[in-house]
CSV table of C-alpha atoms in Angstrom, one decimal:
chain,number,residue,atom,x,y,z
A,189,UNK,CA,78.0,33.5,118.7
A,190,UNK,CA,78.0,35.8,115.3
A,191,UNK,CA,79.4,33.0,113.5
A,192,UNK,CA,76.6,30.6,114.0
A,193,UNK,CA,74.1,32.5,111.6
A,194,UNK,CA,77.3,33.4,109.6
A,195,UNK,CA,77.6,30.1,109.0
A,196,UNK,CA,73.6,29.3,108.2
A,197,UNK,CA,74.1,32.4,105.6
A,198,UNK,CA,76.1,29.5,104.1
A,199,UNK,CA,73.9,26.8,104.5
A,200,UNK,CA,71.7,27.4,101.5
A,201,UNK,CA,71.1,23.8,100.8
A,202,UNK,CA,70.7,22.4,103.9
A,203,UNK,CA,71.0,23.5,106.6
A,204,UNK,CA,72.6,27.4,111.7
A,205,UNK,CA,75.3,38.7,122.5
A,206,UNK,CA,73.1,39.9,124.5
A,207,UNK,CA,69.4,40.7,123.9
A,208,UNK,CA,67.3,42.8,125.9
A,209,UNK,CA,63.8,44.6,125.9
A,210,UNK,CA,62.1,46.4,128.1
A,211,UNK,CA,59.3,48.1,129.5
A,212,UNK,CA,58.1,51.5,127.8
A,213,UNK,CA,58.1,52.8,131.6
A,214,UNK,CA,61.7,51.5,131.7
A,215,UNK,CA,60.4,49.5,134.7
A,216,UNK,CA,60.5,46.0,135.1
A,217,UNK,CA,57.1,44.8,137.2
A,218,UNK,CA,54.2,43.4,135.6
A,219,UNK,CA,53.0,45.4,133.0
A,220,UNK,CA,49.4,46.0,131.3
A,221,UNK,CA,49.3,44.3,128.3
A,222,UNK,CA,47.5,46.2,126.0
A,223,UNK,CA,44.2,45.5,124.3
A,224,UNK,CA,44.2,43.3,121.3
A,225,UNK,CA,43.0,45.0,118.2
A,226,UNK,CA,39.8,45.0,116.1
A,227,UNK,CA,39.4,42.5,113.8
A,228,UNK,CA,39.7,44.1,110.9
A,229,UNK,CA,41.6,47.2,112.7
A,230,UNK,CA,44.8,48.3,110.5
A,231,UNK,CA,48.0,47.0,112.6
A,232,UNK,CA,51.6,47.4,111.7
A,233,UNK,CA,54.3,44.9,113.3
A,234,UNK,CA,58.2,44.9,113.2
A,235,UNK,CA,59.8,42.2,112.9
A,236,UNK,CA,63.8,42.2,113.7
A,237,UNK,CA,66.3,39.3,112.6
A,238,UNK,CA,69.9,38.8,111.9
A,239,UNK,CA,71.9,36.7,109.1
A,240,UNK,CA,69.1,34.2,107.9
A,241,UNK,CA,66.4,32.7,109.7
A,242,UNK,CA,64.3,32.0,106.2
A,243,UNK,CA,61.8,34.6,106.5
A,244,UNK,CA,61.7,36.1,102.9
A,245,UNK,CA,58.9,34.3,101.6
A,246,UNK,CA,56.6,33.6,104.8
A,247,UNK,CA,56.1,37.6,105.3
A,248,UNK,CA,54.3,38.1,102.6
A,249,UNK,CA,52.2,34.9,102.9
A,250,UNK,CA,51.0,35.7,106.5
A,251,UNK,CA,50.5,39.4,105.2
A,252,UNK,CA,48.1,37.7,102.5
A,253,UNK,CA,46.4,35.5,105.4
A,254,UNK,CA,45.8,38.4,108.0
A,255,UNK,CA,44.9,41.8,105.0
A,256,UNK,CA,44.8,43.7,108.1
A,257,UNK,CA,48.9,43.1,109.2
A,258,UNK,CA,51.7,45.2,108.3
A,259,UNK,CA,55.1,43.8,108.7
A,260,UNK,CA,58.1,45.5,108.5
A,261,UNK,CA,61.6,43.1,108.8
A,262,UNK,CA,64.1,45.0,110.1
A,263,UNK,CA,67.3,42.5,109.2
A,264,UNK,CA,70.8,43.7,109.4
A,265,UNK,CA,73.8,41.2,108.0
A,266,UNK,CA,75.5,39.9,111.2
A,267,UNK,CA,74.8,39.5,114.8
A,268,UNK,CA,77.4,40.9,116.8
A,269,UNK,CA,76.0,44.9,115.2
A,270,UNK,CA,72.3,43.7,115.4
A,271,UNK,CA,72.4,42.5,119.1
A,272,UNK,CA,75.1,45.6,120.0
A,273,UNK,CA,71.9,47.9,119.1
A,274,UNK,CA,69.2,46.1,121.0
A,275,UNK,CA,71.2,46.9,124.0
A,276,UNK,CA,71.5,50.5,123.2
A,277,UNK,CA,67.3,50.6,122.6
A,278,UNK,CA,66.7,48.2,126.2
A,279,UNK,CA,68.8,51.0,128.2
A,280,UNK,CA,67.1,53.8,126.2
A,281,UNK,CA,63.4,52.0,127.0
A,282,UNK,CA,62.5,52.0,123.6
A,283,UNK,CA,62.9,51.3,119.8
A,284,UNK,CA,62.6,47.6,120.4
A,285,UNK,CA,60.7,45.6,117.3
A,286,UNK,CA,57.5,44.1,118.4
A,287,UNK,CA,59.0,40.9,117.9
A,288,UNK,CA,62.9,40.1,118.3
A,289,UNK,CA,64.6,37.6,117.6
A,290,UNK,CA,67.3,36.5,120.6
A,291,UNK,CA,70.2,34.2,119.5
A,292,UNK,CA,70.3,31.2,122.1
A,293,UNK,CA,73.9,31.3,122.5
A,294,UNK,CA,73.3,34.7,124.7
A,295,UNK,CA,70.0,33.7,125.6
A,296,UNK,CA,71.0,33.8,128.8
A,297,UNK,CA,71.5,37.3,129.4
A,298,UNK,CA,67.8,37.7,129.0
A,299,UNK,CA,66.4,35.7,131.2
A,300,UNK,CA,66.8,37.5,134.1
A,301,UNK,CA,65.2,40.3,132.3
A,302,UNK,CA,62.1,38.3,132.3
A,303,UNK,CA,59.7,41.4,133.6
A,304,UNK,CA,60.2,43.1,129.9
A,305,UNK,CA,59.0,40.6,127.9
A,306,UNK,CA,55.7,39.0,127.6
A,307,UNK,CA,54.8,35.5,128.7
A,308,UNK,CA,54.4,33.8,125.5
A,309,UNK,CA,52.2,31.2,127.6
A,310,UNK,CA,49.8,33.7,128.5
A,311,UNK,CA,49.4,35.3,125.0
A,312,UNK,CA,50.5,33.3,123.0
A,313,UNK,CA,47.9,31.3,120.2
A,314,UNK,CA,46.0,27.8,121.9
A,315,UNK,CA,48.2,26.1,119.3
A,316,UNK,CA,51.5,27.5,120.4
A,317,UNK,CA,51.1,24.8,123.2
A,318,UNK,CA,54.8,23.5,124.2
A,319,UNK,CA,54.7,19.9,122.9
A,320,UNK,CA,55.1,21.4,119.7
A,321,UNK,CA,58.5,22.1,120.0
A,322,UNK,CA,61.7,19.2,121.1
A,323,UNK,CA,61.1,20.1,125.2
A,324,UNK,CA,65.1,20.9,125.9
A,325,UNK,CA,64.4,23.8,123.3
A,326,UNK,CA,60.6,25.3,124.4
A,327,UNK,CA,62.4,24.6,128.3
A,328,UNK,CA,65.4,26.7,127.6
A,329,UNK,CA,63.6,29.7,127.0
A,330,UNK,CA,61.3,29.9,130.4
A,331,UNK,CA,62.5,32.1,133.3
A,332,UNK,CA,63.1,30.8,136.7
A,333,UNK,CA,59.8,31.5,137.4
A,334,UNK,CA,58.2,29.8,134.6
A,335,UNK,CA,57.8,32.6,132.1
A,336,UNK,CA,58.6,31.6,128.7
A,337,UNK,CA,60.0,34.5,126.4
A,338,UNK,CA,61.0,32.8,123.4
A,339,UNK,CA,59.4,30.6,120.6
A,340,UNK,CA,61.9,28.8,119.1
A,341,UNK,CA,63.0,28.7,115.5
A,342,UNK,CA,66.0,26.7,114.6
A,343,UNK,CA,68.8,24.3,116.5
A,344,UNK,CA,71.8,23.2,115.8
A,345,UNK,CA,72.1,19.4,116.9
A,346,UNK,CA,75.7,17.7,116.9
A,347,UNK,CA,77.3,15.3,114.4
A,348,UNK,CA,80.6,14.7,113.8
A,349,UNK,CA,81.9,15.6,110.5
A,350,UNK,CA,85.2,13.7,109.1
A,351,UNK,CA,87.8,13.1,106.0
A,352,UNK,CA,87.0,9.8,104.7
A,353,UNK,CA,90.5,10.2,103.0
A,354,UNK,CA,92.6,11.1,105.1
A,355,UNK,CA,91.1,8.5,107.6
A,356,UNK,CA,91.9,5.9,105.0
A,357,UNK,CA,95.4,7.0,104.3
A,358,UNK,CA,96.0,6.9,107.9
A,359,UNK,CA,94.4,3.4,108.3
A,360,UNK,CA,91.7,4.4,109.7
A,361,UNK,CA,88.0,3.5,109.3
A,362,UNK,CA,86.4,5.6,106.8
A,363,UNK,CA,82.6,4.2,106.3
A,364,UNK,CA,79.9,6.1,108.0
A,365,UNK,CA,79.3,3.2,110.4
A,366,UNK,CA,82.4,1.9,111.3
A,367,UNK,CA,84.0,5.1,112.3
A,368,UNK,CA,81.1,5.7,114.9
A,369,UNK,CA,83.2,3.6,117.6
A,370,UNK,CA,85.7,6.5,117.2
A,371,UNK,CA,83.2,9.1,118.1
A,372,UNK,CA,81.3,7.2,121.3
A,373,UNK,CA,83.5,9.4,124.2
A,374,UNK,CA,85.7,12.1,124.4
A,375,UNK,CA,88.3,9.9,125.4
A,376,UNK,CA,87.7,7.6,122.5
A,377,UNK,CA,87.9,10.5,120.0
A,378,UNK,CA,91.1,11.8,121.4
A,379,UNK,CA,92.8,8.2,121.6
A,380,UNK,CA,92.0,8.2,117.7
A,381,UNK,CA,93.0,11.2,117.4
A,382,UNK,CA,97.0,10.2,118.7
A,383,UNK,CA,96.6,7.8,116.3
A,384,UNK,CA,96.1,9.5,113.9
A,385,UNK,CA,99.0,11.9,114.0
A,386,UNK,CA,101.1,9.2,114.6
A,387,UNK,CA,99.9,7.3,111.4
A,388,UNK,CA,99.8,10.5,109.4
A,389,UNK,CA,102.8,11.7,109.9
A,390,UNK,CA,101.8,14.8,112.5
A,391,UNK,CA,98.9,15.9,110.7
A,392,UNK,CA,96.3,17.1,112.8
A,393,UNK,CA,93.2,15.6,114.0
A,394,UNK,CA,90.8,18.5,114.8
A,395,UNK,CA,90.5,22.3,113.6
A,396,UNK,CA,90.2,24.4,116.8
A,397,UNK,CA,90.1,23.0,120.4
A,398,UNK,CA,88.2,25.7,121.8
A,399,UNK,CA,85.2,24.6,119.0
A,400,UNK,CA,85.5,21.0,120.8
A,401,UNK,CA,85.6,22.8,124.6
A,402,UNK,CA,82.8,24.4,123.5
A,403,UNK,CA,80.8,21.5,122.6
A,404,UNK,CA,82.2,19.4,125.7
A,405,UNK,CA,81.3,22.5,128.5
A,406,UNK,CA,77.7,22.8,126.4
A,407,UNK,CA,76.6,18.9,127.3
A,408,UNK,CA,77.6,19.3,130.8
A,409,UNK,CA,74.3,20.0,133.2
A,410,UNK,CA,75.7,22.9,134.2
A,411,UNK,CA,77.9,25.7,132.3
A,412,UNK,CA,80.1,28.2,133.4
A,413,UNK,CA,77.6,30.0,135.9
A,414,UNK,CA,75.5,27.9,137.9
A,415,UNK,CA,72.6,27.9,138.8
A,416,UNK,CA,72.4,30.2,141.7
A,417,UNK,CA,73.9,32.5,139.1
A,418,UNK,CA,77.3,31.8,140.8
A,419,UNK,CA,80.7,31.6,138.4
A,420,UNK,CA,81.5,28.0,138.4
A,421,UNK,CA,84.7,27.6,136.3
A,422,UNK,CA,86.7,26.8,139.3
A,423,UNK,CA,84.0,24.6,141.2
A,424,UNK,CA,82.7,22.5,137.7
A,425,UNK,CA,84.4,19.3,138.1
A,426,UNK,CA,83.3,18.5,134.2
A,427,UNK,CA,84.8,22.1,132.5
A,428,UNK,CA,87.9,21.1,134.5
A,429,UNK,CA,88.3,17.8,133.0
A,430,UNK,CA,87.1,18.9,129.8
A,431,UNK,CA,89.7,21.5,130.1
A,432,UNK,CA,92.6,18.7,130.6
A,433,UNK,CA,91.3,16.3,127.8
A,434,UNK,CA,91.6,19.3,125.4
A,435,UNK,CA,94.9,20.2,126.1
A,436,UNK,CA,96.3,17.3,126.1
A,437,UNK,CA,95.4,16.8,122.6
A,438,UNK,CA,96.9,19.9,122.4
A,439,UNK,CA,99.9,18.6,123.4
A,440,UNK,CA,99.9,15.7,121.5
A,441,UNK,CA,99.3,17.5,118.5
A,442,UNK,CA,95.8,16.7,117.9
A,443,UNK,CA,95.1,20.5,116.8
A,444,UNK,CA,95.5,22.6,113.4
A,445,UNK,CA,95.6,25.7,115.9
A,446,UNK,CA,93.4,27.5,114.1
A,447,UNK,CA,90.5,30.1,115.3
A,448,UNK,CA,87.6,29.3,114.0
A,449,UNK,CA,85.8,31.3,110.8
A,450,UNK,CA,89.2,33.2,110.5
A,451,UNK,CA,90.6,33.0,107.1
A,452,UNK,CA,92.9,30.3,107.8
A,453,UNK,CA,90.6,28.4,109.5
A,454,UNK,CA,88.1,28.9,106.3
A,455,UNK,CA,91.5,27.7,103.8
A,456,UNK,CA,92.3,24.9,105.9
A,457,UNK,CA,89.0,22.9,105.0
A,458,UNK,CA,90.1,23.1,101.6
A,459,UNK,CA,93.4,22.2,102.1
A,460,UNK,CA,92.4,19.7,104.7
A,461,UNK,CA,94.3,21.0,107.6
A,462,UNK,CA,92.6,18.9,109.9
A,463,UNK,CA,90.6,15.5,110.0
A,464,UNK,CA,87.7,15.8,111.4
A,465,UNK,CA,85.1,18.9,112.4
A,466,UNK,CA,82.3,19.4,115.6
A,467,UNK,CA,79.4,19.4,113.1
A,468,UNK,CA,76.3,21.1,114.0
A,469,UNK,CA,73.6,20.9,111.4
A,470,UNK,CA,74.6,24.3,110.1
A,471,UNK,CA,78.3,23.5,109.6
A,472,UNK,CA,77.8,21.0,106.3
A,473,UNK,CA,76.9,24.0,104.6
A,474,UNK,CA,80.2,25.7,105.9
A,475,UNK,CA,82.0,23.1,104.5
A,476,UNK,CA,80.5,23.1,101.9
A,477,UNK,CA,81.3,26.4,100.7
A,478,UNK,CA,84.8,26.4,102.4
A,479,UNK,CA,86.3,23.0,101.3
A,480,UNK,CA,84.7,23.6,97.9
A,481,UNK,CA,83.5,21.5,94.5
A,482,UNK,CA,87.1,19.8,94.5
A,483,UNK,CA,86.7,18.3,97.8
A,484,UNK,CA,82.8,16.4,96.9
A,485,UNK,CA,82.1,13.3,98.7
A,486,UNK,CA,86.0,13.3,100.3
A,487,UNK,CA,84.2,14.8,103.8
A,488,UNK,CA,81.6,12.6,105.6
A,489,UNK,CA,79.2,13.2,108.1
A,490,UNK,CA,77.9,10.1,110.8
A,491,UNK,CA,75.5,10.1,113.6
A,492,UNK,CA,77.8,10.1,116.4
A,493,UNK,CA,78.9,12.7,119.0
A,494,UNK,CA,81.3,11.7,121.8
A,495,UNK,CA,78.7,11.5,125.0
A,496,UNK,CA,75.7,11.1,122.7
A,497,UNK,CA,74.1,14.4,122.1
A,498,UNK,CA,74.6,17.9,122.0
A,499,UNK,CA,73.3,21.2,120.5
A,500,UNK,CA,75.5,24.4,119.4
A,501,UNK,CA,73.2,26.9,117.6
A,502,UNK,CA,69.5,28.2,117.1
A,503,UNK,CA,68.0,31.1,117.9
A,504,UNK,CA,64.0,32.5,119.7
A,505,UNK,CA,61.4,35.1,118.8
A,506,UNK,CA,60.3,37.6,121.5
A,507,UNK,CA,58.2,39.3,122.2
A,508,UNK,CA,59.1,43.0,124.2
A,509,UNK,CA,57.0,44.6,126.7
A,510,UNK,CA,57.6,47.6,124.6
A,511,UNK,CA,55.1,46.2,121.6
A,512,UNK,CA,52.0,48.2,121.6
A,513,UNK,CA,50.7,45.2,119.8
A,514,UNK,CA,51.4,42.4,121.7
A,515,UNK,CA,49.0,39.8,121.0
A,516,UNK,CA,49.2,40.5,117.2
A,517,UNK,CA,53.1,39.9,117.8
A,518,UNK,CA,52.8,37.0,119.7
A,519,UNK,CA,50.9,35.5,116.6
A,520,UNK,CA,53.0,36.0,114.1
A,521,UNK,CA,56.1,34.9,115.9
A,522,UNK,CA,53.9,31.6,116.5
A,523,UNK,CA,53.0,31.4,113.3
A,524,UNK,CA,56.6,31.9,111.8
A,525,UNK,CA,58.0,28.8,114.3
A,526,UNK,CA,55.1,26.3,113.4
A,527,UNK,CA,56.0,23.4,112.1
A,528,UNK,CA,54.7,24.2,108.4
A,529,UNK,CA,56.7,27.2,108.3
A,530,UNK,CA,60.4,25.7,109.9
A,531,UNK,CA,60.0,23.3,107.2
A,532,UNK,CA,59.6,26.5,104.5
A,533,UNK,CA,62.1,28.3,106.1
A,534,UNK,CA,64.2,24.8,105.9
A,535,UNK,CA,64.1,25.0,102.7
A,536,UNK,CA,65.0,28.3,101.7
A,537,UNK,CA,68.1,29.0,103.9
A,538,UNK,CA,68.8,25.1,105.7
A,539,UNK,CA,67.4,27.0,109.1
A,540,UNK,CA,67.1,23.4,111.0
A,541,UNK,CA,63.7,23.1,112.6
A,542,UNK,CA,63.1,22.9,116.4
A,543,UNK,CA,59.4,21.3,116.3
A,544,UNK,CA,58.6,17.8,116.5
A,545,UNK,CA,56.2,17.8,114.2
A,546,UNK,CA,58.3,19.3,111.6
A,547,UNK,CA,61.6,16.2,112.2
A,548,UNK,CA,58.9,13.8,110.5
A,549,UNK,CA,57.9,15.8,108.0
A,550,UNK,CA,58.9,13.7,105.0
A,551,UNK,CA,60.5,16.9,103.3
A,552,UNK,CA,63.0,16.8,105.9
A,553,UNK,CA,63.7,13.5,106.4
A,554,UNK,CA,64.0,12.5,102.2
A,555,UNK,CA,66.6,15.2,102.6
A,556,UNK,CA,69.7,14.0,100.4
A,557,UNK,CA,73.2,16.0,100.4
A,558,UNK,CA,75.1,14.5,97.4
A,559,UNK,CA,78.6,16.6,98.6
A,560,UNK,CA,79.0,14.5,101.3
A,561,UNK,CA,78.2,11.2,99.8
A,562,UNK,CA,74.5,11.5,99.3
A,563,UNK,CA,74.0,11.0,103.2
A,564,UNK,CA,70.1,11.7,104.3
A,565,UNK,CA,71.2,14.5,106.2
A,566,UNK,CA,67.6,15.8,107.2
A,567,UNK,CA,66.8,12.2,109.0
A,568,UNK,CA,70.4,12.0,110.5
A,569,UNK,CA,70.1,15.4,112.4
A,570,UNK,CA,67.0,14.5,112.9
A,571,UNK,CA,68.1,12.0,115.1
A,572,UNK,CA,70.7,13.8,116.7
A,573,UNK,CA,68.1,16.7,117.9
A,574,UNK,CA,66.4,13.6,120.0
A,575,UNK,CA,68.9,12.3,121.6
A,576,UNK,CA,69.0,15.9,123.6
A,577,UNK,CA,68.1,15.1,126.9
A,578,UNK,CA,67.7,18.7,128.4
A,579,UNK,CA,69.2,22.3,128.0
A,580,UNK,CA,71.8,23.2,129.8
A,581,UNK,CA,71.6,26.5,132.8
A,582,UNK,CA,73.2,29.2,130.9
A,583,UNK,CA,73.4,32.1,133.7
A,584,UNK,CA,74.3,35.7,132.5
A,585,UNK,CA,77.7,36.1,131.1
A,586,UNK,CA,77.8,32.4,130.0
A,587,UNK,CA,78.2,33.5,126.1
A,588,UNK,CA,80.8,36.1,127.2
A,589,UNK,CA,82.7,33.6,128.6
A,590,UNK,CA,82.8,31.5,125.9
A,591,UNK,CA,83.7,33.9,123.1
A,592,UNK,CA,86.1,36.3,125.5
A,593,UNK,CA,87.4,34.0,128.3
A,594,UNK,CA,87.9,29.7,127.3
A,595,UNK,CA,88.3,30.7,123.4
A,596,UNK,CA,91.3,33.0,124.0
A,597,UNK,CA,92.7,31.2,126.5
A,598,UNK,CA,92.5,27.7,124.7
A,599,UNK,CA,94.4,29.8,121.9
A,600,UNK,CA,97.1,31.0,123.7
A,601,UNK,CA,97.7,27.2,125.3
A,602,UNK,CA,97.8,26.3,121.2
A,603,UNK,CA,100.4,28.7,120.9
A,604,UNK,CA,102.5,27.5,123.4
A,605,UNK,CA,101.6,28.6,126.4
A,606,UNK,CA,101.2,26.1,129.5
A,607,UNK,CA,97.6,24.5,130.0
A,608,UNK,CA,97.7,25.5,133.5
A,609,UNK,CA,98.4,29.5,132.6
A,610,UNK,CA,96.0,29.0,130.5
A,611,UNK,CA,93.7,27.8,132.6
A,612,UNK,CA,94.6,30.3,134.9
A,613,UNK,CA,94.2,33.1,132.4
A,614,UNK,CA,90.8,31.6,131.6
A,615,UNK,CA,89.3,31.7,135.4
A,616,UNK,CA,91.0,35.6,135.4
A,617,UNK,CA,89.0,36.4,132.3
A,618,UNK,CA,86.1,34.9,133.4
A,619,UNK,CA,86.0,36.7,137.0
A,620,UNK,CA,86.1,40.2,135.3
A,621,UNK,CA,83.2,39.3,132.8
A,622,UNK,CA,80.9,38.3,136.2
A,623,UNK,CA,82.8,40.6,138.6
């Protein structure tokens, strides 16, 4: 999931692995949470991020609001290094920052770990209370047994993001509105998408078709593990049918074959390789940037997502039993994911907020991007962060199959391999990642 915040590092005007703490003992029962300090009692916090979450600015405002806080951001450029070394401090028992952020993609992999970090509940501000956050994101970050580990920062709700050109060319609807029809179901989308080659002459519909089995297995109630923490590849009716649609479309030549955030894959928006894009809030920046000035107002983005909803993206602060300032931690990482300050950290790097309050806060909402026609952006992801009914069960290893079992198998079916060797090479994968 290093290419979410990759692609948030992009996402400068509007808007999107495996983390682990532990115990200083290196244990993992309850722990003695240690005094909060003095008042006025000189404490010094670390604060550890990845890519962009927006925190620039708000450090030194909550420095100036609390005299007696130190904060030092330990931020390194990508993910994939950043979360490598918070494994190597969880097994060593220490060197964990006192508050840490966990990308959600991999959130998993934590939540089993739940004895090393604090229950945010219990320490947390009065004000942290959960309805301040959409409930599918405060309820994805509690433990089985109700311990919640994570304050949430950003999300990544789904849109689908589309050519208005090429739709035209190809006879297609190409407003905003009328093109919504096309995006209602899976089966919908793919039907338009035949159509489309056909029309077009055997261009293709969509980029990658692991990005849109990624966003199908993510809006099924359960993933790839269930929720006895059981790999469920083979017994999941729904990632076996998603499985089929995608490959079909394969087949069909619905897909540019391309891997996503590779070169290629960043040329072909500019060339437009492919019609139409899974569009998490993050991704219109991504565009953006990749398709270029030349392409302005040619891609469109609508408030429709095959099977309503979905989210792909967004990340939690921590806090690790290893803080010796918990409490003061706990604050700050409160403080950073209220409402006032997703809205500031919004609007320095497009970080799309995870609080209610914050989706009706009229900065968002008035939120214009002219490159894609002058659509409200803010109010229409907005939207689509409501209509998420609940977060999916992501047992441990469900990232890891994602980026080292479906992705490369969906590749090598795009290549010309068989869709049932593929699938086959996909529920191999997946066995050694869980074995």
């Amino acid at each position: 999931m290093r290419t979410i915040r990759n692609g948030l590092v992009l996402a400068l005007g509007i808007t999107m692995t495996a983390l682990g703490a532990t115990a200083c003992n290196g244990g993992g029962g309850d722990q003695q949470t240690p005094a909060a300090a003095a008042p006025n009692e000189h404490v010094e916090l670390t604060l550890s991020t990845f890519n962009e979450f927006g925190y620039e600015g708000l450090i030194p405002e909550y420095e100036r609001l609390h005299p007696n806080i130190k904060i030092t951001p330990r931020k390194v450029g990508q993910g994939g290094p950043y979360h490598q070394d918070l494994i190597t401090k969880l097994a060593a028992g220490s060197g964990l920052a006192d508050v840490a952020a966990v990308e959600e993609g991999h959130l998993s992999d934590v939540l089993d770990k739940g004895s090393k970090f604090n229950d945010l509940s219990k320490i947390g501000p009065a004000d942290a209370s959960p309805d301040r956050w959409l409930s599918w994101k405060y309820d994805a970050a509690k433990t089985k047994d109700g311990k919640v580990i994570g304050y949430g920062t950003d999300i990544g709700p789904l849109a689908m993001c589309y050519r208005k050109d090429l739709f035209k060319a190809a006879g297609l609807p190409d407003d905003p509105e009328a093109v919504k029809p096309l995006f209602a179901t899976w089966d919908s989308y793919f039907q338009a998408g035949a159509d489309y080659v056909k029309n077009s002459g055997g261009k293709a519909w969509f980029d990658s078709a692991a990005q849109n089995f990624n966003a199908m297995v993510n809006q099924l109630p359960e993933g790839y593990i269930s929720t006895d923490d059981k790999l469920a590849v083979e017994t999941n009716q729904g990632i076996k049918d998603a499985w089929t649609k995608v490959t079909d479309a394969v087949a069909k030549g619905e897909s540019a074959k391309l891997t996503a955030f590779s070169n290629e894959w960043n040329t072909g928006f500019k060339q437009g390789a492919f019609a139409t894009k899974v569009c998490p809030a993050w991704m219109l920046g991504v565009i953006k940037e990749q398709a270029g000035p030349e392409n302005a107002n040619k891609w469109a983005v609508t408030a429709a997502f095959p099977g309503g909803g979905g989210n792909w993206g967004g990340s939690y602060l921590t806090v690790p039993t290893q803080s010796k300032h918990p409490k003061e931690a706990a604050e700050l990482a409160a403080w950073l994911t209220a409402p006032e300050q997703q809205i500031k950290a919004f609007q320095a790097k497009g970080t799309f907020p995870s609080q209610v309050k914050a989706l009706s806060d009229p900065a968002l909402l008035s939120y214009t991007d002219a490159y894609f026609g002058g659509v409200k952006a803010g109010e229409l992801f907005a939207e689509q962060a409501k209509k998420v009914q609940k977060p999916q069960y992501k047992g441990p290893g469900d990232g890891q199959i994602q980026e080292n079992a479906s992705s490369p198998a969906l590749q090598a079916v795009e290549q010309g391999k068989s869709a049932a060797d593929g699938w086959n090479q996909m529920v191999d994968a997946a066995k050694k990642i869980t074995r």
